[in-house]
Short mmCIF file of C-alpha atoms in Angstrom, two decimals:
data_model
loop_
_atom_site.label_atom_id
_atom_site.label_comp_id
_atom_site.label_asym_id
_atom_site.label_seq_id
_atom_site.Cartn_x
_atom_site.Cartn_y
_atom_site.Cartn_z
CA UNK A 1 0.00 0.00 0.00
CA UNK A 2 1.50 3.19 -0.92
CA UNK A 3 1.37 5.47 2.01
CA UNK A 4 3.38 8.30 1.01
CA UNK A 5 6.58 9.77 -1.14
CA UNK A 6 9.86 10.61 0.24
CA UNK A 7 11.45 13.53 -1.68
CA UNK A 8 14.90 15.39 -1.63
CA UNK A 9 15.16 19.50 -2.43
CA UNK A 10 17.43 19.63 -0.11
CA UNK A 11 16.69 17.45 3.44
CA UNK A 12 14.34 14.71 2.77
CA UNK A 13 11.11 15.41 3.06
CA UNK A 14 7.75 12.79 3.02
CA UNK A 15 4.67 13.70 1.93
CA UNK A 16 1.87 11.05 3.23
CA UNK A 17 -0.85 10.72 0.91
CA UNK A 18 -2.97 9.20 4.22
CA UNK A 19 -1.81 10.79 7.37
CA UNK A 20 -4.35 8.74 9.28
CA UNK A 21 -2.83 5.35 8.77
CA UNK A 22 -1.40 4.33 11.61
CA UNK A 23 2.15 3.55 10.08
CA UNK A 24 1.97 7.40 8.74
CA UNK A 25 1.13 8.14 12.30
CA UNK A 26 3.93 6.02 13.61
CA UNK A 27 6.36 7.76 11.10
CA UNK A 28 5.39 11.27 11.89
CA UNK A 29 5.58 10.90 15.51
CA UNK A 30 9.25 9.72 15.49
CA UNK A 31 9.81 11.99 12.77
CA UNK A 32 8.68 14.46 15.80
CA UNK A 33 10.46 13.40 18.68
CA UNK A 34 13.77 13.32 16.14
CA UNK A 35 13.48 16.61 14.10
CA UNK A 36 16.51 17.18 12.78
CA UNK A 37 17.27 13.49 11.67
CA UNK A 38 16.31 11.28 8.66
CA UNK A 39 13.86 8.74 11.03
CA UNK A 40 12.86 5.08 9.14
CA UNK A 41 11.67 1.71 10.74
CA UNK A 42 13.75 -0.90 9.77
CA UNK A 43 11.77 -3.62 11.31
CA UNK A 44 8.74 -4.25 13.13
CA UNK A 45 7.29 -7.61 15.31
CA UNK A 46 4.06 -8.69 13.74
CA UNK A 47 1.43 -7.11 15.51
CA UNK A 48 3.37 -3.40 15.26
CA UNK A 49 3.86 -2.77 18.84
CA UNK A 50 7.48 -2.83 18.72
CA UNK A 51 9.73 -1.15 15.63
CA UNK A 52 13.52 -0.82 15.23
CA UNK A 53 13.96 2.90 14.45
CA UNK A 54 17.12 3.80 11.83
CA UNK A 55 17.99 7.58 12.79
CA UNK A 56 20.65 9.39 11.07
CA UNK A 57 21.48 12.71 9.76
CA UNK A 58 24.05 14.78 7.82
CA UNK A 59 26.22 14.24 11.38
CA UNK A 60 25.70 11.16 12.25
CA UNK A 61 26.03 8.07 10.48
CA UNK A 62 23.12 6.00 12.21
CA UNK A 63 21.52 5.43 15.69
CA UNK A 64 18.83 2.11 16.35
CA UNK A 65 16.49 2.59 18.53
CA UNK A 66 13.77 0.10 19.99
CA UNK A 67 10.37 2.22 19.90
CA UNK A 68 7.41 0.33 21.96
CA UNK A 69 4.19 1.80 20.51
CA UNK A 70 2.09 0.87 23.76
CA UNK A 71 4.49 1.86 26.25
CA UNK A 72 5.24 5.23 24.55
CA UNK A 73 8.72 5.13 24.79
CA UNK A 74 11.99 5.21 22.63
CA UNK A 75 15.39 3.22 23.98
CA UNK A 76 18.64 3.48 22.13
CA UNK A 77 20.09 0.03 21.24
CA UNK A 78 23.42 1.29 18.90
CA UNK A 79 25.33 3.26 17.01
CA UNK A 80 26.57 2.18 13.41
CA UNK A 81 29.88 4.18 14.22
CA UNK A 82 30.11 4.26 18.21
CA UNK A 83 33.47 6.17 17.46
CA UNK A 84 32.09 9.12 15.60
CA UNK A 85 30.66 12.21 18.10
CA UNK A 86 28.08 13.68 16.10
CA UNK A 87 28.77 16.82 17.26
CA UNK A 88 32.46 17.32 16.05
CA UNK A 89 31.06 16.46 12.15
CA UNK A 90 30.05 19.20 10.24
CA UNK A 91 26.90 20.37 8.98
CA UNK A 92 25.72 19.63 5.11
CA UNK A 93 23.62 22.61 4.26
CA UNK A 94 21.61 22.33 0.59
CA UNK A 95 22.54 25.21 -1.63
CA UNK A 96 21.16 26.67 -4.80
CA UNK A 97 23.30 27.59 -7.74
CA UNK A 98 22.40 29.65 -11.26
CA UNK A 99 24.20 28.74 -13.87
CA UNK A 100 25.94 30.69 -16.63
CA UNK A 101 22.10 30.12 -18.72
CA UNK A 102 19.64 30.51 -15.93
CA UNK A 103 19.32 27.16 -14.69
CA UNK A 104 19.13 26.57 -11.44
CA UNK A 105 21.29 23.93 -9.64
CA UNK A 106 21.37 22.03 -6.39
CA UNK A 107 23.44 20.65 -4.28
CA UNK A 108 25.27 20.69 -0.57
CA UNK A 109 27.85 22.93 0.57
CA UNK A 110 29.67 21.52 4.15
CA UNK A 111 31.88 23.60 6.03
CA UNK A 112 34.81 22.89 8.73
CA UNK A 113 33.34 23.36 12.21
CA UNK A 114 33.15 27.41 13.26
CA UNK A 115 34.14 28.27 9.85
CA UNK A 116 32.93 32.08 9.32
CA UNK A 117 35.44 33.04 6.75
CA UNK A 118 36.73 31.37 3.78
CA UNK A 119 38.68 28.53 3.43
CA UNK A 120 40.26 26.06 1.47
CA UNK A 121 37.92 23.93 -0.42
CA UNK A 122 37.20 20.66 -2.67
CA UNK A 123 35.12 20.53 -5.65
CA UNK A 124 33.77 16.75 -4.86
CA UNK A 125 32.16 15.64 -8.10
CA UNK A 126 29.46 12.58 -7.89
CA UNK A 127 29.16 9.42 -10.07
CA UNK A 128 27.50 8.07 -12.43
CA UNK A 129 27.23 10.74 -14.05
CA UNK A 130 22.70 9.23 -14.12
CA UNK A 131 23.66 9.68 -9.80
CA UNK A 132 23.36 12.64 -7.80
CA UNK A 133 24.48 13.44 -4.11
CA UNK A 134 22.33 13.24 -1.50
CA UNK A 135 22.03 14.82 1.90
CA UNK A 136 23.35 12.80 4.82
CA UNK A 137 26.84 11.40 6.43
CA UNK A 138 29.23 10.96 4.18
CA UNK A 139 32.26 9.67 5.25
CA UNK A 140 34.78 11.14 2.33
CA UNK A 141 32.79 14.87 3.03
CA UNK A 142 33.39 14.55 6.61
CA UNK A 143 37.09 12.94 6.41
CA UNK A 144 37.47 16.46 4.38
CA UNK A 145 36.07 18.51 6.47
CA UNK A 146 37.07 17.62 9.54
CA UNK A 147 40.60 18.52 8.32
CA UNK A 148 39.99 21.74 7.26
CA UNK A 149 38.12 22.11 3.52
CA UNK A 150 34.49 22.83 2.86
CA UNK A 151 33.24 20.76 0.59
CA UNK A 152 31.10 21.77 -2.83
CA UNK A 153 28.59 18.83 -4.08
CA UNK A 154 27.02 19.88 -6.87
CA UNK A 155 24.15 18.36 -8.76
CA UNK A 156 24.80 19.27 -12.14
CA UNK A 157 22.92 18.76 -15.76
CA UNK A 158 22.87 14.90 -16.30
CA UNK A 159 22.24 13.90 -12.33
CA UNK A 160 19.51 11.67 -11.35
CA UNK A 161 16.43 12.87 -9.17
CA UNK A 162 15.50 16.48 -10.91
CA UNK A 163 13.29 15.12 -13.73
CA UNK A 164 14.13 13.18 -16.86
CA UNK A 165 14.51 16.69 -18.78
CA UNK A 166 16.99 17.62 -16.09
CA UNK A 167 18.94 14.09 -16.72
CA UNK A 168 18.65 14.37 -20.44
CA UNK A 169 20.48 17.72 -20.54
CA UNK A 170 23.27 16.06 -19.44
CA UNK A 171 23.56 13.57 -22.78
CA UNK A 172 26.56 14.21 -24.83
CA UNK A 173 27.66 16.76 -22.83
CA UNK A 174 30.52 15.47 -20.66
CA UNK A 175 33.38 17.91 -20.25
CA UNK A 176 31.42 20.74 -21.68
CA UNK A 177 27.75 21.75 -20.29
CA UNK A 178 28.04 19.48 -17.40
CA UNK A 179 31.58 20.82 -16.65
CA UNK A 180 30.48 24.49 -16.92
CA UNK A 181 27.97 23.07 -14.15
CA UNK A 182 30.52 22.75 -12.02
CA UNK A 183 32.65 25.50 -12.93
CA UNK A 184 29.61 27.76 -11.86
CA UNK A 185 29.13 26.58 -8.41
CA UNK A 186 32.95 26.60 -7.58
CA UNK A 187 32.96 30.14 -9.16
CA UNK A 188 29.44 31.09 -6.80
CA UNK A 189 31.29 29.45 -3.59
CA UNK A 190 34.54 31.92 -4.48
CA UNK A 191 31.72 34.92 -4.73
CA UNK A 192 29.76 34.06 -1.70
CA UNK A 193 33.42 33.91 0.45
CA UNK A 194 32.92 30.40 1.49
CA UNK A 195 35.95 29.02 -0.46
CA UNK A 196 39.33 30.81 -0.87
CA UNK A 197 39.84 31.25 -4.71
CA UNK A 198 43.80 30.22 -4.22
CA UNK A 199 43.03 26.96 -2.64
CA UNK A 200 40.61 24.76 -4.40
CA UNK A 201 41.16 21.29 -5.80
CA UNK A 202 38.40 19.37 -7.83
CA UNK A 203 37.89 15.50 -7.12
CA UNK A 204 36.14 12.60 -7.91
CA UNK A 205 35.31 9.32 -8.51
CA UNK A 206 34.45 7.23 -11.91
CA UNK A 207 32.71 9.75 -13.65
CA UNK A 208 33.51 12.12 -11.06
CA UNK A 209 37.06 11.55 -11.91
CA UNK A 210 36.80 11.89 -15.84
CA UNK A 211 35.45 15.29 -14.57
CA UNK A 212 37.94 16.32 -12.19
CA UNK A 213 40.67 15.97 -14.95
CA UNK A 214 38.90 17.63 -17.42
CA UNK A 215 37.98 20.58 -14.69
CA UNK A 216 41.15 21.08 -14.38
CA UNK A 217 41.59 21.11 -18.57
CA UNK A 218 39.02 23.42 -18.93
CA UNK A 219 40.13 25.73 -15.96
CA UNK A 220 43.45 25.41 -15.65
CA UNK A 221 43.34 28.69 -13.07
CA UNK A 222 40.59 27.43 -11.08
CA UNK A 223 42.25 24.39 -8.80
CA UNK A 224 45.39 23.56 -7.92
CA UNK A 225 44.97 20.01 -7.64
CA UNK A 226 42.63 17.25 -9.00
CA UNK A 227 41.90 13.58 -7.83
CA UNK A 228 40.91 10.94 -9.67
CA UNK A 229 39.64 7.73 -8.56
CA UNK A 230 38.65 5.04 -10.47
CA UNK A 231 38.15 6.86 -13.00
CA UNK A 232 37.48 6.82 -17.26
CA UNK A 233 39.94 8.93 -18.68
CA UNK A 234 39.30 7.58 -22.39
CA UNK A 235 35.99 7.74 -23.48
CA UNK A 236 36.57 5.82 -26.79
CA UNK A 237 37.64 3.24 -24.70
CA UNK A 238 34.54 2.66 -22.61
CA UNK A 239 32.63 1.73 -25.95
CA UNK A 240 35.45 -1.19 -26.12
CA UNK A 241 36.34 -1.95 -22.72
CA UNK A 242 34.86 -2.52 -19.70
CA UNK A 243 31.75 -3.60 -18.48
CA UNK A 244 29.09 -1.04 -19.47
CA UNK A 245 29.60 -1.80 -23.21
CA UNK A 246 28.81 -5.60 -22.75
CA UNK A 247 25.08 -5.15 -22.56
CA UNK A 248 22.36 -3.90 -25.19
CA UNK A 249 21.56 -2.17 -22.33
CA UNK A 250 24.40 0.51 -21.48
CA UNK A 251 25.49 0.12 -24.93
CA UNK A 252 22.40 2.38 -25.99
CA UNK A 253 22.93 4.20 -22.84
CA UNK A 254 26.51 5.33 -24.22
CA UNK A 255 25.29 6.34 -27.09
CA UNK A 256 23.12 8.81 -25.39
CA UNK A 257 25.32 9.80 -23.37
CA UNK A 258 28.80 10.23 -24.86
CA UNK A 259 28.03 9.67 -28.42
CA UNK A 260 29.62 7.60 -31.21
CA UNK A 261 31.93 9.98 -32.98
CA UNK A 262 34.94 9.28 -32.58
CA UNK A 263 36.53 12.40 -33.45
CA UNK A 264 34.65 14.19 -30.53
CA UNK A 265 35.27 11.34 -28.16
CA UNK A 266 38.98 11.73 -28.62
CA UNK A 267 38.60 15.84 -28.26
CA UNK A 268 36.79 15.22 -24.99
CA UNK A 269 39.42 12.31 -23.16
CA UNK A 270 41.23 13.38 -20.72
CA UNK A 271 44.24 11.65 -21.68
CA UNK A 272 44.41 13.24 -25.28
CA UNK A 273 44.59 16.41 -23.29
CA UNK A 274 47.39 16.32 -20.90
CA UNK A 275 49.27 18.66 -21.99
CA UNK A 276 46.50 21.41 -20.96
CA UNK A 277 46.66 20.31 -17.06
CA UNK A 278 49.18 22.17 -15.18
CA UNK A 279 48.14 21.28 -11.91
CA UNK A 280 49.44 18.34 -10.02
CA UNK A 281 47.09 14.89 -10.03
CA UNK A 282 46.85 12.50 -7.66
CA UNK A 283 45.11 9.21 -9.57
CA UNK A 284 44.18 5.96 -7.65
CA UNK A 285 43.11 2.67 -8.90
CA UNK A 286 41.96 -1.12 -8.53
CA UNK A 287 43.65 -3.51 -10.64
CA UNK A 288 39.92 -5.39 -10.25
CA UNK A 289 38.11 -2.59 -11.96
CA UNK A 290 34.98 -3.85 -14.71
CA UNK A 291 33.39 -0.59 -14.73
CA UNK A 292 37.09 1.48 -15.13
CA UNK A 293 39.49 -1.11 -16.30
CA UNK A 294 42.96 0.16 -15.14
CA UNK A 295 44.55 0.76 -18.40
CA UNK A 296 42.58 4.16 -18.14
CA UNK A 297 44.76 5.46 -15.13
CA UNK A 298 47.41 3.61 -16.55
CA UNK A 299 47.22 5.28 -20.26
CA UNK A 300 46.20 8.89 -18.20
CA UNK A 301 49.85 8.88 -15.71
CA UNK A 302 51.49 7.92 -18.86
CA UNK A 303 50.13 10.92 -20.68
CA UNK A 304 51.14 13.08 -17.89
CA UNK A 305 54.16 12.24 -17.02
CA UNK A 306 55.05 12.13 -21.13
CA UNK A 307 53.84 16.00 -21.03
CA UNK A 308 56.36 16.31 -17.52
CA UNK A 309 53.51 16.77 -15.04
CA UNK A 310 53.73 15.65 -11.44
CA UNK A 311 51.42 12.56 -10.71
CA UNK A 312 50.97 10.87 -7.77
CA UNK A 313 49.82 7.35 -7.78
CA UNK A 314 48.01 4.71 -5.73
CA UNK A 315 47.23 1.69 -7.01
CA UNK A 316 45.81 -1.66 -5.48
CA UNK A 317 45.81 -5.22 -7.63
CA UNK A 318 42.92 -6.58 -5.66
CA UNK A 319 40.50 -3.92 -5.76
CA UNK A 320 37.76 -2.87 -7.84
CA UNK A 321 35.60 0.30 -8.70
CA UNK A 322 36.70 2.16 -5.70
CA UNK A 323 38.02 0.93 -2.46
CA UNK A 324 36.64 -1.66 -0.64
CA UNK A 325 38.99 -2.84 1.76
CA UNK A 326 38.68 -0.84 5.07
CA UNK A 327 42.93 -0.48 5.13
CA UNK A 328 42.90 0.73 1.56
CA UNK A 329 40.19 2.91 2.11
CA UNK A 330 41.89 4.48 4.94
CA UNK A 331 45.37 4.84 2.91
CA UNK A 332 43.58 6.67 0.38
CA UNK A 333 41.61 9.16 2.58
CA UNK A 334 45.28 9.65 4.07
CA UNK A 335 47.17 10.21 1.45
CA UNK A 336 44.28 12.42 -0.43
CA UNK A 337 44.56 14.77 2.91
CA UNK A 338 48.27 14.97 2.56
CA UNK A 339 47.99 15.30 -1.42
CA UNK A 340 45.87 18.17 -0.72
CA UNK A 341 47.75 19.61 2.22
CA UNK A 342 50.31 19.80 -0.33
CA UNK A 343 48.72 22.29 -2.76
CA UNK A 344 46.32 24.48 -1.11
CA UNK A 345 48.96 26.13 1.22
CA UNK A 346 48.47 29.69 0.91
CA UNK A 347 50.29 31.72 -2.01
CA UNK A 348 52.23 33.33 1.13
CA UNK A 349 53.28 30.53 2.50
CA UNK A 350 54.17 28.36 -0.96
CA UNK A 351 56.33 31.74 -0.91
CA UNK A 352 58.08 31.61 1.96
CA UNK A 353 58.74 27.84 1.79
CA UNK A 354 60.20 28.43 -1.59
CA UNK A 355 62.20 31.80 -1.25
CA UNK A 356 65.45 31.68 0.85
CA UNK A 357 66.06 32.92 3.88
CA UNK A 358 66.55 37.05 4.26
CA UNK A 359 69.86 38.07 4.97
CA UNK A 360 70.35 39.41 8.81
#
């Protein structure tokens, strides 16, 4: 029975359809006593006197609580993370952002804890690219934040959950209209002072990647770094390797969505464009990867380090489209932070590190 619909502008929000039903009554009076959380039931005993509540927010990665409809009362049972304090992760606030034509974009911008001037920032571009981001905990965003970036998500032309108009736009157009996308919103974090313009990096993974090298093709000004993981870097190539081009399936989804021509595919691959990025990269990669086989990151370090850019590398035989492994994982979140440590140091202080020492 369809009770209600969840939607997303910016928190989630459910519309009931028939408040009266007593699971729409159950659901709005947890979503009461918890009003700043995401509130679901993740299982119930038969008769519906006792639920298992999920709670979680943009702060906290998930509480269960035991919720005993007769007695009127809500007990805590556990935290998915136990380790994480809520109140030391930052806040994900929704934004909205006009682009260069008049469309209006969405997304989330989150901000280091007491941050009230700008700071350094990363340009963290979603998947898919048919994906879009979502609010709630995100462990990347808070790994991020928590050591000292805000953090730009933005749902550009091409993301899911807008309308299949919205998702359409986005056909043919990687590396140009959904790039300019994201070109606006870093450009409308610079203008708003969230983000200082001399420290920004763009990142990503899988699609997100393709875009953060081509971001930083595009706008070679813009960023000072870019991050690629697991990412295509060759778009001819993902109509002959790879998994998506196996089924009838994806292979008419490709066509829609990158096109056939070859010509154009080559002009928009990030590894036929090297020679534009003068930024450092940092690219990682699974030796396991279907959807991103690894002779894209391969074929892309190559390409940079032909043209005599710097490129830092991280690559793992046994893993797959991103990192699975909790110790990988953990490497790369490390060595991302220290990447971008690196390169957002402040024009000042890349100075003073570089110039020697005044005379006394």
């Amino acid at each position: 029975e369809l009770l209600g619909v969840e939607t997303m502008p910016g928190r989630p929000e459910t519309h009931w359809l028939n408040p009266s039903h007593p699971e729409a009554r159950l659901r709005r009076s947890l979503s009461a006593a918890f009003p700043d959380d995401n509130v679901s039931v993740s299982s119930q005993t038969r008769d519906g006197s006792k639920s298992v509540v999920y709670v979680r927010s943009d702060r906290n990665s998930g509480d269960y609580y035991l919720f005993d409809s007769e007695a009127k009362s809500v007990n805590f049972l556990v935290s998915a993370r136990s380790w994480l304090d809520p109140e030391s992760m930052a806040a994900m606030e929704p934004i909205e952002v006009t682009a260069r034509d008049g469309t209006v974009l969405h997304g989330y911008l989150t901000r280091p804890v007491g941050a009230d001037e700008a700071t350094p920032m990363v340009v963290l571009v979603h998947g898919g690219p048919t994906a879009r981001d979502r609010w709630g905990f995100d462990s990347e965003v808070q790994v991020l934040a928590n050591n000292g970036y805000a953090v730009l998500q933005i749902n550009f032309r091409g993301s899911s959950g807008y309308g299949p108009a919205f998702m359409a736009a986005g056909y043919g157009q990687w590396g140009e209209l959904t790039q300019d996308d994201i070109t606006d919103a870093t450009r409308w974090a610079i203008e708003q002072g969230y983000a200082d313009a001399d420290r920004i990096c763009i990142s990503g993974a899988s699609f997100g990647a393709y875009s953060a090298l081509m971001g930083v093709v595009r706008e070679p000004d813009l960023y000072r770094c870019a991050i690629g993981v697991a990412g295509v870097y060759d778009l001819e190539w993902m109509h002959t390797r790879g998994d998506v081009q196996r089924t009838w399936r994806f292979k008419d989804y490709l066509a829609n969505a990158i096109g056939t021509d070859q010509a154009d595919l080559q002009a928009r691959s990030p590894v036929n464009l090297a020679e534009h990025i003068k930024v450092p990269v940092f690219l990682a990669h699974g030796g396991q990867d279907e959807r991103a086989p690894p002779s894209h990151a391969q074929a892309m370090k190559k390409a940079l380090e032909t043209t005599g850019k710097q490129v830092k590398w991280l690559y793992y035989s046994t893993e797959g489209h991103g990192f699975a492994e909790p110790d990988h994982r953990a490497q790369l979140y490390q060595q991302m932070v220290e990447f971008l440590n690196a390169h957002t140091a402040s024009k000042a202080l890349a100075s003073a590190e570089t110039e020697p020492p005044a005379k006394q």
